[in-house]
Coordinates of C-alpha atoms in Angstrom, one line a residue:
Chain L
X746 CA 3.4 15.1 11.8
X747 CA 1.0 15.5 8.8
X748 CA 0.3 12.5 6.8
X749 CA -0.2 12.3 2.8
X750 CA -2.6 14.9 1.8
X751 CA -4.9 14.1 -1.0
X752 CA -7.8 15.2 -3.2
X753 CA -10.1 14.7 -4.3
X754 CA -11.2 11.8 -1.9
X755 CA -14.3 11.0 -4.5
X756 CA -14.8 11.8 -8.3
X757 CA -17.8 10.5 -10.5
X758 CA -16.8 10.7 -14.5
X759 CA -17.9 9.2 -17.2
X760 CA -16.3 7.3 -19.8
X761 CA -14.2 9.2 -21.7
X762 CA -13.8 12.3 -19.0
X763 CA -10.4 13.2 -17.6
X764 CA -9.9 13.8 -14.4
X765 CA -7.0 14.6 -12.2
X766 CA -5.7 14.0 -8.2
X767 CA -3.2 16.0 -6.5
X768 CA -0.9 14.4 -3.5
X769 CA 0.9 16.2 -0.9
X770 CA 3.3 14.0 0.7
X771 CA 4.4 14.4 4.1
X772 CA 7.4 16.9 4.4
X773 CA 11.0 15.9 3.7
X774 CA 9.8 12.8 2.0
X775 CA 11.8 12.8 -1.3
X776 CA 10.0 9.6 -2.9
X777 CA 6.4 10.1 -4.0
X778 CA 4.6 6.9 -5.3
X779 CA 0.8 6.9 -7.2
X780 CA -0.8 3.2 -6.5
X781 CA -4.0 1.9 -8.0
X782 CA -5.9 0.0 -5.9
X783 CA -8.6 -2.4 -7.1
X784 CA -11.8 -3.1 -5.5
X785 CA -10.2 -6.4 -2.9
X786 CA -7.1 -6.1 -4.8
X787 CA -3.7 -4.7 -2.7
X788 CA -2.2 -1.5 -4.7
X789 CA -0.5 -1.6 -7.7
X790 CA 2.5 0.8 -8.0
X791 CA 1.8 3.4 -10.9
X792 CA 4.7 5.3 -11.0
X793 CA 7.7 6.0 -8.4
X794 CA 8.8 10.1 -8.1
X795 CA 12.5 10.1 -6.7
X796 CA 11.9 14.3 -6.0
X797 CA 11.4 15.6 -9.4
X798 CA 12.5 12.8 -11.2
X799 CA 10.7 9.9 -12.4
X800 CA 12.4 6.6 -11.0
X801 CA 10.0 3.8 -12.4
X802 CA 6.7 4.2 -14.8
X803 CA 7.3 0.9 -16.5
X804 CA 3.3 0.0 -15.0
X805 CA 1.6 3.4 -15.9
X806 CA -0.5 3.1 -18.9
X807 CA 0.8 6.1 -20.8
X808 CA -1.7 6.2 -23.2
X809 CA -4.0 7.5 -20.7
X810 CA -2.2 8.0 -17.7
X811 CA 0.4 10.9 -16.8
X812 CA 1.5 12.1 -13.5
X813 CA 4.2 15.0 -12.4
X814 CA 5.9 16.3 -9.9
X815 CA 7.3 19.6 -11.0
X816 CA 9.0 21.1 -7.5
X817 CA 10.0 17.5 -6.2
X818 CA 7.0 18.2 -3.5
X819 CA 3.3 18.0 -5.0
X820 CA 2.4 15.5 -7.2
X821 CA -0.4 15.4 -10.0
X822 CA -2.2 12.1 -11.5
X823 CA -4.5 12.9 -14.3
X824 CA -6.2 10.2 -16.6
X825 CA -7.6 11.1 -20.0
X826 CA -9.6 9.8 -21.5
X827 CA -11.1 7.3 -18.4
X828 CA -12.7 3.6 -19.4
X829 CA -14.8 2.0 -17.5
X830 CA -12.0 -0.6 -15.8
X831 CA -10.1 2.7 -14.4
X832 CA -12.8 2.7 -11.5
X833 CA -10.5 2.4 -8.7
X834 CA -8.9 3.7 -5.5
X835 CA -5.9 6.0 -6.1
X836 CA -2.9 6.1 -3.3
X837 CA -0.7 8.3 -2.8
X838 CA 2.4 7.5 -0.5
X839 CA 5.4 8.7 0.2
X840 CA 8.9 7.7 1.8
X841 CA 11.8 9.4 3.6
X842 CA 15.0 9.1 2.0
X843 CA 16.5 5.2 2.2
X844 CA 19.1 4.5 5.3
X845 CA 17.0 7.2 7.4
X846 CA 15.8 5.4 10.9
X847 CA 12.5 4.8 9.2
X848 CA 13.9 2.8 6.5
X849 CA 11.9 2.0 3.5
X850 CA 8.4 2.4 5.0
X851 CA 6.2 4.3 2.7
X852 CA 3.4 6.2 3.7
X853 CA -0.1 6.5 2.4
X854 CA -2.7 9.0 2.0
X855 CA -6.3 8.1 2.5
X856 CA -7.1 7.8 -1.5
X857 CA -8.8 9.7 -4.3
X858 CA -12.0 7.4 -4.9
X859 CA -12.8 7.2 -8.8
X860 CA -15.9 5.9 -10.3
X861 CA -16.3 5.8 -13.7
X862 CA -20.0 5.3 -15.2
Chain N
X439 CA 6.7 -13.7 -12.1
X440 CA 7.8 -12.8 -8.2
X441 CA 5.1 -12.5 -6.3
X442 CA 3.6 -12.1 -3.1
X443 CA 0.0 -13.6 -1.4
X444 CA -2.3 -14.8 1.3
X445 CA -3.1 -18.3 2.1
X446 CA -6.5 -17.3 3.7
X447 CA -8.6 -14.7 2.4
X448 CA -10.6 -14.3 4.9
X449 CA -10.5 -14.7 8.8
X450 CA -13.3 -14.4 11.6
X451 CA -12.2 -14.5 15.1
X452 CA -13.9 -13.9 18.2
X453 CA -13.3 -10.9 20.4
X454 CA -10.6 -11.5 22.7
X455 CA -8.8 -14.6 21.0
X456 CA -5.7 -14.1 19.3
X457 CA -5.3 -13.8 15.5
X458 CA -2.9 -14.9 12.9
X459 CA -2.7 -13.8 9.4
X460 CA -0.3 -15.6 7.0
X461 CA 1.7 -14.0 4.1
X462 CA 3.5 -16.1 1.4
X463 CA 6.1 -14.9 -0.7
X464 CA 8.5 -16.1 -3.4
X465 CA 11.1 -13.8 -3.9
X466 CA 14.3 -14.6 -2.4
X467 CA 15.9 -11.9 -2.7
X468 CA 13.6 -9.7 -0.5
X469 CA 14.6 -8.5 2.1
X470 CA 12.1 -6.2 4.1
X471 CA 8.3 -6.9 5.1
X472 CA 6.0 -5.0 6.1
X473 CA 2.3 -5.6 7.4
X474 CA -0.5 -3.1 6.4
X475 CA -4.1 -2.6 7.9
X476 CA -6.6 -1.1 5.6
X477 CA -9.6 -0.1 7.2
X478 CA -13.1 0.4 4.8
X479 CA -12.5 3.4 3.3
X480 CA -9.0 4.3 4.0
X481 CA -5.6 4.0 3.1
X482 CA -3.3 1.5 4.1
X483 CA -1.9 2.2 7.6
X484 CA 1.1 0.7 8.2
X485 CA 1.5 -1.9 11.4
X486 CA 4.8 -3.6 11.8
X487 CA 7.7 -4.1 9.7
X488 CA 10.5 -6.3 9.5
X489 CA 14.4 -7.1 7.6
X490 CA 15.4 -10.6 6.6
X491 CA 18.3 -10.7 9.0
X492 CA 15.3 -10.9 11.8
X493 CA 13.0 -14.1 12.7
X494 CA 10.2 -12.1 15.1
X495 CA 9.4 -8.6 15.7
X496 CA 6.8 -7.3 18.2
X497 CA 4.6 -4.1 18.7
X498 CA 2.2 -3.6 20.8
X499 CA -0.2 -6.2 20.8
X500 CA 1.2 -7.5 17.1
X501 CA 4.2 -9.7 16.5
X502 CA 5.4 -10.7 13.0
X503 CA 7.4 -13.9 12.4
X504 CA 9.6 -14.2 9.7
X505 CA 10.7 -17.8 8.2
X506 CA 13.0 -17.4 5.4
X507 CA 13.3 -21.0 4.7
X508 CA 9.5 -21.5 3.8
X509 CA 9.3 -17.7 2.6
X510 CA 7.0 -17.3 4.9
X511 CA 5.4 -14.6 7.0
X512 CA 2.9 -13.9 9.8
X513 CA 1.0 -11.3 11.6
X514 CA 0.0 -12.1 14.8
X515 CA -2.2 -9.8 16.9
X516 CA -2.7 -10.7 20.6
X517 CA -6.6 -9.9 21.8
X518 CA -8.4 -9.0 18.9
X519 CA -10.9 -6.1 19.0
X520 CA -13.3 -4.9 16.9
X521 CA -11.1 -2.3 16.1
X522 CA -8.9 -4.7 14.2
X523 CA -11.7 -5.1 11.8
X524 CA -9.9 -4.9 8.3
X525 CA -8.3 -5.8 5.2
X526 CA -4.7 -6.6 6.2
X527 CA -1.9 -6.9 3.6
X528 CA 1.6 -7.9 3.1
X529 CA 4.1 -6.0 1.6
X530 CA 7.6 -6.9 0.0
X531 CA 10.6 -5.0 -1.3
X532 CA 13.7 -6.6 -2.3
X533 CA 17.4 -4.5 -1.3
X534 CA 17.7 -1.0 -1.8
X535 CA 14.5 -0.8 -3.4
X536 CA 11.1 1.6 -2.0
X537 CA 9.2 -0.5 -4.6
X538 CA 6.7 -2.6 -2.6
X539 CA 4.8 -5.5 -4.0
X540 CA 1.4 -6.4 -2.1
X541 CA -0.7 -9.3 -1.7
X542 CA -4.2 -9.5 -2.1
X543 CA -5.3 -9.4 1.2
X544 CA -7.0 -11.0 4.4
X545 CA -10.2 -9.7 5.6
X546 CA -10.2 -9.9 9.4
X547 CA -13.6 -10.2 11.1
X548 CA -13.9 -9.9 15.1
X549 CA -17.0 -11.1 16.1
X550 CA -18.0 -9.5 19.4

């Protein structure tokens, strides 16, 4: 089974620059998640996709930060215009639906590493 | 606010020995662990899980323990290898929920 796809895995941008990520997730999975990950920090949820539908945003700093999943599969994450503090690792993850023999395990992708100088 | 941590930031263990990586967490009402393992420039992988109404869970050559009454929660990985090398997490959700709330993190080193 393919894991969570993303790209890309590294982006230089300076301050001010937008920049976006795309996320796959792996197929049937009908939540999509965007983390932020800190340099030793453990992820931070972004923003939760139930398909199409945006379940929980409440920690995405809209100002600067918007994400979409038009066709409840892909999934973009753009930021614009970056600061210096966005310089993190971005997760993608995913889960299958809740009750499924999996349970609520959610899957990540390897991260889109963003440096902003 | 809820949260959910480490007690040791950092662990070096020799090749061979066992290992045992704690996890603190305060909300009650979770009810669903899980352990990840984040290798150095890679995403978290996930390890072991397990659901309040449990005390212990094994995998292969990892057993998590589960004390509700402390709120506490531990990895334990029989014959560490440098392999195991990593930054290894604990993960909460509370029922019903896919929202998972990490800790900070334990580096394990394996000394060979």
């Amino acid at each position: 089974e393919a894991g969570v796809a993303q790209s890309p895995r590294y982006k230089i941008i300076e301050k001010r620059q937008s920049v976006a990520f795309w996320c796959n997730p792996i197929s049937g999975h009908a939540t999509l998640y965007w983390y932020q990950q800190i340099l030793g920090q453990g992820p931070k949820l972004l923003i939760q996709f139930q398909n199409n539908g945006v379940v929980d945003d409440s920690q995405l700093p809209k100002d600067r930060f918007s994400a979409e999943r038009l066709k409840g599969v892909d999934s973009t994450l753009k930021i614009q215009p970056a600061k210096l503090e966005d310089s993190a690792v971005y997760l993608c993850a995913s889960s299958p639906p809740y009750g499924t023999n999996s349970g609520n395990t959610i899957y990540f992708g390897e991260g889109s590493w963003l440096t902003v100088v | 606010g809820e949260s959910v941590g480490l007690h040791l930031p950092t662990l070096s263990v020799q090749e061979g020995d066992n290992s045992i990586i704690n996890c603190a967490y305060s909300n009650s009402a979770s009810d669903y662990f899980i352990w990840y393992k984040q290798e150095s420039g890679k995403g978290p992988q996930f390890i072991i899980d397990i659901r309040s109404n449990m005390d212990k869970r094994q995998g292969q050559r990892v057993t998590v323990l589960l004390n509700k009454t402390v709120k506490h929660l531990s990895l334990q990985i029989a014959a560490t290898q440098p392999g195991d090398s990593a930054v290894y997490f604990c993960a909460e959700n509370g029922a019903g929920s896919y929202q998972l709330t990490f800790g900070k993190g334990t580096k394990l080193s394996v000394i060979p």
